[in-house]
Amino acid sequence: MNEKPFAISLKLDLRQEIEGYKNCGSVYLRVFSKIQKKPTFIYINEYCSKKDFDNIMSVNTTKSHLIDLDLRMQSVRKQAESFNDFNKVKTLNKFKEVWKNKNNNTALKFYYKELQDSKDRDNTKTSYESSFKAIVRFKGDNLNVLDIDTKFIDEFKRFYTKKGKRINTISGYLRPLKAVIKYAIDNPNCPMTKDDFPFKKGHIQVELVKRKVFTREELIKLQKYKPNSETKQRAYDWFWLSFYLGGVNLNDLLRLKKSDIENNSIYFYRKKTVDNAVTVVKLKKKIYPEIEETLRKYQGRGVYYFNRLNIKMNDKQMVSEIKNFSKLINKALKKIAKEIDINEGISFGWARHAYSTNLLRKGQDKLKVSQSMGHTNPKTIENYWGGFEDEEMEKLQELSRNI
């Protein structure tokens, strides 16, 4: 049977005036059963004047100040139509029951939280948090998953472009949103279907930007630097500890346990998501004299090798401590950079970039360097090195003149 069991529309009820809003009425979802020959009305928590309601319902262009209301109202209607099917619902009572259950599982923030909580890596959790905050700044936090359509994404991009956000920043907001929508579609309690998937080819773009890293001369300058304070010494030590360990990040360093060190080697275990499955990458790093000296200097007394974390902390407290320590390191590194006249954009993460760039500029195999950094995808190395120096590019250009 192809005919739908219900005729679904929106209705404005002006019989009871809303306090504080003159000439406004409540908007209802009107569901008429073609079998039972009677309607039911469901309040959708929206109100407006008859003039505004008629404008939204007409074929004319919706006035700009009503666009948000129009989107919310049409989202409700679209949600109701998603189960207007004899194979799903036949009676008004069943419709109201399904509506109640479905309506509790369409909030965008619900799916954001579920997916964010399922992630193990702190950086991934943070990306979902940043993405949702960007959406809240754009349209508020009461969005329904069905509100996310192609028009929403286009307007979202225009909104942040006007605010001066770079292409990669906007894409960083949209990638988690795309994952959340896919997650919602796979949830049997969500009315959204694959046909509703809003992302089109080209919606998420990537701007290839040459990463700013040290020149060889700047790296040598930093290596020869003699710290003149305790805070600068600490920043210097931790930067080079990361560098000599293959660019290991601060999160993995601070979470290092004493049991992870044996036979003059350190074992790091990095969690990666590959094809939606969590994969643990085991990295073995040999302890050279430069590393051994720093390890001995900052060794703590507890289970964790360094004294920044302890077993009494929960994950949230650990994340907070790691962030605070990172700020201290970065602040001191910038002071060092200014003092010795090198790139002042330096941060702890530059140790990872410097490690890969230094090796690749020397002609080392890209696959080997990538593996040494714990990448599950060799192409990821492209994000961690700064390319060849301008002088090398000029040499290539000069060579091309000789045909």
CSV table of C-alpha atoms in Angstrom, one decimal:
chain,number,residue,atom,x,y,z
A,1,MET,CA,0.0,0.0,0.0
A,2,ASN,CA,1.7,3.2,-1.2
A,3,GLU,CA,-0.9,5.7,0.3
A,4,LYS,CA,0.2,7.2,3.6
A,5,PRO,CA,-2.0,6.7,6.7
A,6,PHE,CA,-1.9,10.3,7.8
A,7,ALA,CA,-2.2,13.8,6.4
A,8,ILE,CA,0.3,15.9,8.3
A,9,SER,CA,0.3,19.7,8.4
A,10,LEU,CA,1.0,22.6,10.8
A,11,LYS,CA,-1.8,24.6,12.4
A,12,LEU,CA,-1.8,28.0,14.2
A,13,ASP,CA,-4.3,28.2,17.2
A,14,LEU,CA,-5.2,31.8,18.0
A,15,ARG,CA,-8.0,31.0,20.4
A,16,GLN,CA,-5.9,31.4,23.5
A,17,GLU,CA,-3.6,34.4,23.4
A,18,ILE,CA,-0.1,33.9,24.7
A,19,GLU,CA,0.8,36.1,27.6
A,20,GLY,CA,3.3,38.9,26.6
A,21,TYR,CA,2.9,38.2,22.9
A,22,LYS,CA,0.0,40.1,21.4
A,23,ASN,CA,-1.8,38.6,18.4
A,24,CYS,CA,0.3,35.5,18.6
A,25,GLY,CA,-0.9,31.9,18.8
A,26,SER,CA,0.6,28.4,19.4
A,27,VAL,CA,1.8,26.2,16.5
A,28,TYR,CA,0.6,22.6,16.5
A,29,LEU,CA,1.4,19.6,14.4
A,30,ARG,CA,-2.0,18.4,12.9
A,31,VAL,CA,-2.1,14.7,12.2
A,32,PHE,CA,-5.3,13.5,10.4
A,33,SER,CA,-5.9,9.8,10.3
A,34,LYS,CA,-7.3,8.7,6.9
A,35,ILE,CA,-8.5,5.5,8.4
A,36,GLN,CA,-10.0,6.8,11.7
A,37,LYS,CA,-11.3,10.0,9.9
A,38,LYS,CA,-10.2,12.3,12.8
A,39,PRO,CA,-7.3,14.5,13.7
A,40,THR,CA,-5.0,14.8,16.7
A,41,PHE,CA,-2.9,17.9,17.6
A,42,ILE,CA,0.6,17.9,19.0
A,43,TYR,CA,2.0,21.1,20.5
A,44,ILE,CA,5.5,21.8,19.1
A,45,ASN,CA,6.7,24.6,21.4
A,46,GLU,CA,6.5,27.3,18.8
A,47,TYR,CA,4.4,30.4,18.5
A,48,CYS,CA,3.9,33.3,16.0
A,49,SER,CA,1.3,35.8,14.6
A,50,LYS,CA,-1.1,34.8,11.8
A,51,LYS,CA,0.7,37.1,9.4
A,52,ASP,CA,4.1,35.4,10.1
A,53,PHE,CA,2.5,31.9,10.0
A,54,ASP,CA,0.9,32.7,6.6
A,55,ASN,CA,4.2,33.9,5.2
A,56,ILE,CA,6.0,30.8,6.3
A,57,MET,CA,3.3,28.5,4.9
A,58,SER,CA,3.0,30.4,1.6
A,59,VAL,CA,5.0,29.7,-1.6
A,60,ASN,CA,6.5,33.2,-1.3
A,61,THR,CA,10.1,33.7,0.0
A,62,THR,CA,10.2,33.5,3.8
A,63,LYS,CA,11.0,36.8,5.4
A,64,SER,CA,14.6,36.9,6.8
A,65,HIS,CA,13.5,37.3,10.5
A,66,LEU,CA,11.4,34.2,10.1
A,67,ILE,CA,13.9,31.8,8.6
A,68,ASP,CA,14.9,30.2,11.9
A,69,LEU,CA,11.3,29.6,12.9
A,70,ASP,CA,10.6,28.2,9.4
A,71,LEU,CA,13.5,25.8,9.7
A,72,ARG,CA,12.3,24.6,13.1
A,73,MET,CA,8.7,24.1,12.0
A,74,GLN,CA,9.6,22.3,8.8
A,75,SER,CA,12.0,20.1,10.8
A,76,VAL,CA,9.1,19.0,13.0
A,77,ARG,CA,6.9,18.3,10.0
A,78,LYS,CA,9.8,16.4,8.3
A,79,GLN,CA,10.3,14.3,11.4
A,80,ALA,CA,6.6,13.4,11.5
A,81,GLU,CA,6.6,12.4,7.9
A,82,SER,CA,9.6,10.0,8.5
A,83,PHE,CA,7.2,7.5,10.1
A,84,ASN,CA,4.1,8.3,8.1
A,85,ASP,CA,4.0,4.7,6.7
A,86,PHE,CA,1.5,1.9,7.1
A,87,ASN,CA,4.4,-0.5,7.9
A,88,LYS,CA,5.4,1.7,10.9
A,89,VAL,CA,2.3,3.3,12.3
A,90,LYS,CA,-1.5,2.9,11.6
A,91,THR,CA,-3.4,4.6,14.4
A,92,LEU,CA,-3.3,8.0,16.0
A,93,ASN,CA,-2.5,6.6,19.4
A,94,LYS,CA,0.4,4.7,18.0
A,95,PHE,CA,1.5,7.8,16.1
A,96,LYS,CA,1.6,9.8,19.4
A,97,GLU,CA,3.5,7.0,21.1
A,98,VAL,CA,6.1,6.8,18.4
A,99,TRP,CA,6.3,10.6,18.3
A,100,LYS,CA,7.0,10.9,22.0
A,101,ASN,CA,9.8,8.2,21.8
A,102,LYS,CA,11.3,9.6,18.6
A,103,ASN,CA,11.1,13.2,19.7
A,104,ASN,CA,13.3,12.3,22.7
A,105,ASN,CA,16.0,11.0,20.5
A,106,THR,CA,16.5,13.8,17.9
A,107,ALA,CA,18.4,16.4,19.9
A,108,LEU,CA,21.7,17.1,18.2
A,109,LYS,CA,23.5,17.6,21.5
A,110,PHE,CA,22.3,14.1,22.6
A,111,TYR,CA,24.2,12.5,19.6
A,112,TYR,CA,27.2,14.8,20.1
A,113,LYS,CA,27.5,13.7,23.7
A,114,GLU,CA,27.1,10.0,22.9
A,115,LEU,CA,29.7,10.0,20.2
A,116,GLN,CA,32.1,12.2,22.2
A,117,ASP,CA,31.9,10.0,25.2
A,118,SER,CA,32.7,6.9,23.1
A,119,LYS,CA,36.1,8.4,22.0
A,120,ASP,CA,39.2,7.5,23.9
A,121,ARG,CA,41.7,10.1,22.7
A,122,ASP,CA,41.5,13.5,24.5
A,123,ASN,CA,42.2,15.4,21.3
A,124,THR,CA,39.3,13.7,19.5
A,125,LYS,CA,37.0,14.5,22.5
A,126,THR,CA,38.1,18.1,22.3
A,127,SER,CA,37.4,18.4,18.5
A,128,TYR,CA,33.8,17.3,19.2
A,129,GLU,CA,33.5,19.8,22.0
A,130,SER,CA,34.8,22.6,19.7
A,131,SER,CA,32.5,21.6,16.9
A,132,PHE,CA,29.4,21.7,19.1
A,133,LYS,CA,30.4,25.1,20.6
A,134,ALA,CA,30.8,26.4,17.0
A,135,ILE,CA,27.2,25.2,16.2
A,136,VAL,CA,25.8,26.7,19.4
A,137,ARG,CA,27.4,30.1,18.5
A,138,PHE,CA,25.8,29.9,15.1
A,139,LYS,CA,22.3,28.6,15.9
A,140,GLY,CA,22.0,27.8,19.7
A,141,ASP,CA,22.0,24.5,21.5
A,142,ASN,CA,18.4,23.3,21.0
A,143,LEU,CA,18.9,22.0,17.4
A,144,ASN,CA,17.3,18.8,16.2
A,145,VAL,CA,19.4,16.4,14.0
A,146,LEU,CA,16.8,17.1,11.2
A,147,ASP,CA,17.7,20.8,11.3
A,148,ILE,CA,21.1,19.9,9.8
A,149,ASP,CA,20.5,20.0,6.1
A,150,THR,CA,22.5,21.3,3.1
A,151,LYS,CA,21.2,24.8,3.6
A,152,PHE,CA,22.3,24.7,7.3
A,153,ILE,CA,25.9,23.7,6.3
A,154,ASP,CA,26.1,26.4,3.6
A,155,GLU,CA,25.0,29.1,6.0
A,156,PHE,CA,27.3,27.8,8.7
A,157,LYS,CA,30.3,28.1,6.3
A,158,ARG,CA,29.3,31.6,5.3
A,159,PHE,CA,28.8,32.6,8.9
A,160,TYR,CA,32.3,31.6,10.0
A,161,THR,CA,33.9,32.8,6.7
A,162,LYS,CA,32.6,36.3,7.5
A,163,LYS,CA,34.1,36.0,11.0
A,164,GLY,CA,37.5,35.5,9.4
A,165,LYS,CA,37.8,31.8,10.1
A,166,ARG,CA,40.2,29.9,7.8
A,167,ILE,CA,39.0,27.0,5.6
A,168,ASN,CA,40.8,24.4,7.7
A,169,THR,CA,39.2,25.8,10.9
A,170,ILE,CA,35.7,25.6,9.5
A,171,SER,CA,36.4,22.1,8.2
A,172,GLY,CA,37.6,21.2,11.7
A,173,TYR,CA,34.1,22.1,12.9
A,174,LEU,CA,32.3,20.3,10.2
A,175,ARG,CA,34.1,16.9,10.3
A,176,PRO,CA,32.8,16.0,13.8
A,177,LEU,CA,29.3,17.2,12.8
A,178,LYS,CA,29.4,14.9,9.7
A,179,ALA,CA,30.4,12.0,12.0
A,180,VAL,CA,27.6,12.8,14.4
A,181,ILE,CA,25.0,12.9,11.6
A,182,LYS,CA,26.2,9.5,10.3
A,183,TYR,CA,26.0,8.2,13.9
A,184,ALA,CA,22.4,9.5,14.3
A,185,ILE,CA,21.3,7.9,11.0
A,186,ASP,CA,22.6,4.5,12.2
A,187,ASN,CA,20.6,4.8,15.4
A,188,PRO,CA,17.3,2.9,15.0
A,189,ASN,CA,15.5,5.4,17.4
A,190,CYS,CA,16.4,8.4,15.2
A,191,PRO,CA,13.9,9.4,12.4
A,192,MET,CA,16.8,10.6,10.2
A,193,THR,CA,17.5,8.4,7.2
A,194,LYS,CA,20.3,8.1,4.7
A,195,ASP,CA,18.2,10.2,2.3
A,196,ASP,CA,18.4,13.0,4.8
A,197,PHE,CA,22.3,13.0,4.9
A,198,PRO,CA,23.1,16.7,4.3
A,199,PHE,CA,26.8,16.6,3.4
A,200,LYS,CA,27.6,17.0,-0.3
A,201,LYS,CA,30.9,16.7,-2.2
A,202,GLY,CA,33.0,19.8,-1.6
A,203,HIS,CA,31.2,20.8,1.7
A,204,ILE,CA,34.4,20.0,3.7
A,205,GLN,CA,37.5,21.5,2.1
A,206,VAL,CA,41.1,21.5,3.1
A,207,GLU,CA,43.6,24.3,2.5
A,208,LEU,CA,47.1,23.0,2.0
A,209,VAL,CA,49.2,25.4,4.0
A,210,LYS,CA,53.0,25.1,4.3
A,211,ARG,CA,53.6,24.5,8.0
A,212,LYS,CA,55.9,26.9,9.6
A,213,VAL,CA,58.8,25.1,11.2
A,214,PHE,CA,62.4,25.8,12.0
A,215,THR,CA,65.1,26.3,9.4
A,216,ARG,CA,68.2,24.1,10.0
A,217,GLU,CA,70.0,27.2,11.3
A,218,GLU,CA,67.2,27.9,13.8
A,219,LEU,CA,67.2,24.3,15.0
A,220,ILE,CA,70.9,24.4,15.6
A,221,LYS,CA,70.5,27.7,17.5
A,222,LEU,CA,67.9,26.2,19.8
A,223,GLN,CA,70.1,23.1,20.4
A,224,LYS,CA,73.1,25.2,21.4
A,225,TYR,CA,71.0,27.5,23.6
A,226,LYS,CA,72.0,27.6,27.3
A,227,PRO,CA,68.9,28.3,29.5
A,228,ASN,CA,69.3,31.1,32.1
A,229,SER,CA,66.4,30.2,34.3
A,230,GLU,CA,64.7,27.1,35.8
A,231,THR,CA,61.5,27.5,33.7
A,232,LYS,CA,63.4,27.9,30.5
A,233,GLN,CA,65.6,24.9,31.3
A,234,ARG,CA,62.5,22.8,31.9
A,235,ALA,CA,61.0,23.9,28.6
A,236,TYR,CA,64.2,23.2,26.8
A,237,ASP,CA,64.6,19.8,28.3
A,238,TRP,CA,61.1,18.7,27.5
A,239,PHE,CA,61.2,20.0,23.9
A,240,TRP,CA,64.4,18.0,23.2
A,241,LEU,CA,63.1,14.9,25.0
A,242,SER,CA,60.1,14.9,22.6
A,243,PHE,CA,62.4,15.5,19.6
A,244,TYR,CA,64.9,12.7,20.5
A,245,LEU,CA,61.9,10.3,21.1
A,246,GLY,CA,60.6,10.8,17.6
A,247,GLY,CA,58.3,13.7,18.3
A,248,VAL,CA,56.2,12.0,20.9
A,249,ASN,CA,53.4,14.3,22.1
A,250,LEU,CA,53.1,15.7,25.6
A,251,ASN,CA,50.0,13.6,26.5
A,252,ASP,CA,51.9,10.4,25.8
A,253,LEU,CA,55.0,11.6,27.6
A,254,LEU,CA,53.2,12.6,30.8
A,255,ARG,CA,51.1,9.4,30.8
A,256,LEU,CA,54.3,7.3,30.6
A,257,LYS,CA,54.5,4.7,33.4
A,258,LYS,CA,57.6,3.2,34.9
A,259,SER,CA,56.5,-0.2,33.8
A,260,ASP,CA,56.7,1.1,30.2
A,261,ILE,CA,60.5,1.3,30.4
A,262,GLU,CA,62.6,-1.8,30.2
A,263,ASN,CA,65.9,-3.0,28.6
A,264,ASN,CA,67.0,0.6,27.9
A,265,SER,CA,63.9,1.2,25.8
A,266,ILE,CA,60.6,3.1,26.2
A,267,TYR,CA,57.4,1.7,25.0
A,268,PHE,CA,54.6,4.1,24.0
A,269,TYR,CA,51.1,2.8,23.3
A,270,ARG,CA,49.1,5.2,21.0
A,271,LYS,CA,45.4,4.6,20.4
A,272,LYS,CA,44.3,5.2,16.8
A,273,THR,CA,40.9,4.9,15.2
A,274,VAL,CA,41.1,2.8,12.0
A,275,ASP,CA,38.0,2.0,10.0
A,276,ASN,CA,35.9,2.9,13.1
A,277,ALA,CA,37.8,0.4,15.3
A,278,VAL,CA,40.3,1.4,18.0
A,279,THR,CA,43.8,0.2,17.2
A,280,VAL,CA,46.7,0.4,19.6
A,281,VAL,CA,50.1,1.3,18.0
A,282,LYS,CA,53.1,0.2,20.0
A,283,LEU,CA,56.2,2.3,19.6
A,284,LYS,CA,59.6,1.3,20.9
A,285,LYS,CA,62.2,4.1,21.5
A,286,LYS,CA,65.8,3.5,22.5
A,287,ILE,CA,67.1,5.5,25.4
A,288,TYR,CA,70.1,7.5,24.2
A,289,PRO,CA,72.3,9.6,26.6
A,290,GLU,CA,70.5,12.8,25.8
A,291,ILE,CA,67.2,11.1,26.7
A,292,GLU,CA,68.6,9.3,29.8
A,293,GLU,CA,69.8,12.6,31.4
A,294,THR,CA,66.4,14.2,31.1
A,295,LEU,CA,64.5,11.1,32.3
A,296,ARG,CA,66.7,10.9,35.4
A,297,LYS,CA,66.3,14.6,36.1
A,298,TYR,CA,62.5,14.6,36.1
A,299,GLN,CA,61.7,11.2,37.5
A,300,GLY,CA,58.9,11.0,40.0
A,301,ARG,CA,58.1,8.6,42.8
A,302,GLY,CA,54.7,7.2,41.8
A,303,VAL,CA,53.4,4.8,39.1
A,304,TYR,CA,53.7,7.4,36.4
A,305,TYR,CA,57.3,8.1,35.4
A,306,PHE,CA,57.1,11.9,35.8
A,307,ASN,CA,55.6,13.7,38.8
A,308,ARG,CA,52.8,15.6,37.0
A,309,LEU,CA,50.2,12.8,37.2
A,310,ASN,CA,49.2,10.3,39.9
A,311,ILE,CA,46.8,7.4,40.2
A,312,LYS,CA,44.4,9.3,42.3
A,313,MET,CA,43.5,11.6,39.4
A,314,ASN,CA,40.5,10.9,37.2
A,315,ASP,CA,40.9,11.4,33.4
A,316,LYS,CA,39.4,14.9,33.5
A,317,GLN,CA,41.9,16.0,36.1
A,318,MET,CA,44.8,14.4,34.1
A,319,VAL,CA,43.7,16.3,30.9
A,320,SER,CA,43.5,19.5,32.9
A,321,GLU,CA,47.0,19.0,34.3
A,322,ILE,CA,48.5,18.1,30.9
A,323,LYS,CA,47.0,21.3,29.4
A,324,ASN,CA,48.3,23.5,32.2
A,325,PHE,CA,51.8,22.0,31.9
A,326,SER,CA,51.7,22.5,28.1
A,327,LYS,CA,50.9,26.2,28.7
A,328,LEU,CA,53.9,26.6,31.0
A,329,ILE,CA,56.2,24.9,28.5
A,330,ASN,CA,55.0,26.9,25.5
A,331,LYS,CA,55.2,30.2,27.4
A,332,ALA,CA,58.9,29.6,28.3
A,333,LEU,CA,59.7,28.4,24.7
A,334,LYS,CA,58.4,31.7,23.3
A,335,LYS,CA,60.7,33.6,25.6
A,336,ILE,CA,63.6,31.4,24.5
A,337,ALA,CA,62.7,32.1,20.8
A,338,LYS,CA,62.6,35.8,21.4
A,339,GLU,CA,65.9,35.7,23.2
A,340,ILE,CA,67.8,33.9,20.5
A,341,ASP,CA,65.9,35.4,17.5
A,342,ILE,CA,64.2,32.3,16.1
A,343,ASN,CA,60.6,31.8,15.0
A,344,GLU,CA,58.4,33.0,17.9
A,345,GLY,CA,55.5,30.8,16.8
A,346,ILE,CA,57.3,27.9,18.6
A,347,SER,CA,55.3,25.5,20.8
A,348,PHE,CA,55.9,22.1,22.2
A,349,GLY,CA,54.3,20.5,19.2
A,350,TRP,CA,57.1,21.9,17.0
A,351,ALA,CA,59.4,19.2,18.4
A,352,ARG,CA,57.3,16.7,16.4
A,353,HIS,CA,57.3,18.8,13.3
A,354,ALA,CA,61.0,19.5,13.6
A,355,TYR,CA,61.8,15.7,14.0
A,356,SER,CA,60.0,14.8,10.8
A,357,THR,CA,61.1,17.8,8.8
A,358,ASN,CA,64.8,17.3,9.8
A,359,LEU,CA,64.8,13.7,8.6
A,360,LEU,CA,62.8,14.2,5.4
A,361,ARG,CA,65.0,17.2,4.4
A,362,LYS,CA,68.0,14.8,4.7
A,363,GLY,CA,66.3,12.4,2.3
A,364,GLN,CA,65.1,9.8,4.7
A,365,ASP,CA,62.3,7.4,3.5
A,366,LYS,CA,58.9,9.0,4.1
A,367,LEU,CA,57.3,5.6,5.1
A,368,LYS,CA,60.0,4.9,7.7
A,369,VAL,CA,59.7,8.4,9.2
A,370,SER,CA,55.9,8.1,9.3
A,371,GLN,CA,56.1,4.7,11.0
A,372,SER,CA,58.6,6.0,13.6
A,373,MET,CA,56.0,8.6,14.6
A,374,GLY,CA,53.2,6.1,15.1
A,375,HIS,CA,51.1,7.0,12.0
A,376,THR,CA,48.6,4.3,10.9
A,377,ASN,CA,48.3,6.2,7.5
A,378,PRO,CA,51.6,7.1,5.9
A,379,LYS,CA,50.0,10.1,4.2
A,380,THR,CA,49.6,11.7,7.7
A,381,ILE,CA,53.3,12.6,7.5
A,382,GLU,CA,52.3,15.4,5.1
A,383,ASN,CA,50.8,17.3,8.0
A,384,TYR,CA,53.9,17.1,10.1
A,385,TRP,CA,56.7,18.5,8.1
A,386,GLY,CA,57.3,22.0,6.8
A,387,GLY,CA,58.5,21.2,3.3
A,388,PHE,CA,61.9,22.0,1.9
A,389,GLU,CA,63.4,25.4,2.6
A,390,ASP,CA,63.1,28.2,0.0
A,391,GLU,CA,66.7,27.8,-1.0
A,392,GLU,CA,66.0,24.2,-2.1
A,393,MET,CA,63.0,25.3,-4.1
A,394,GLU,CA,65.2,28.0,-5.8
A,395,LYS,CA,67.7,25.3,-6.7
A,396,LEU,CA,65.0,23.2,-8.4
A,397,GLN,CA,63.8,26.3,-10.3
A,398,GLU,CA,67.4,27.0,-11.4
A,399,LEU,CA,67.9,23.4,-12.5
A,400,SER,CA,64.8,23.6,-14.7
A,401,ARG,CA,66.4,26.4,-16.8
A,402,ASN,CA,68.8,23.9,-18.2
A,403,ILE,CA,66.8,22.0,-20.8
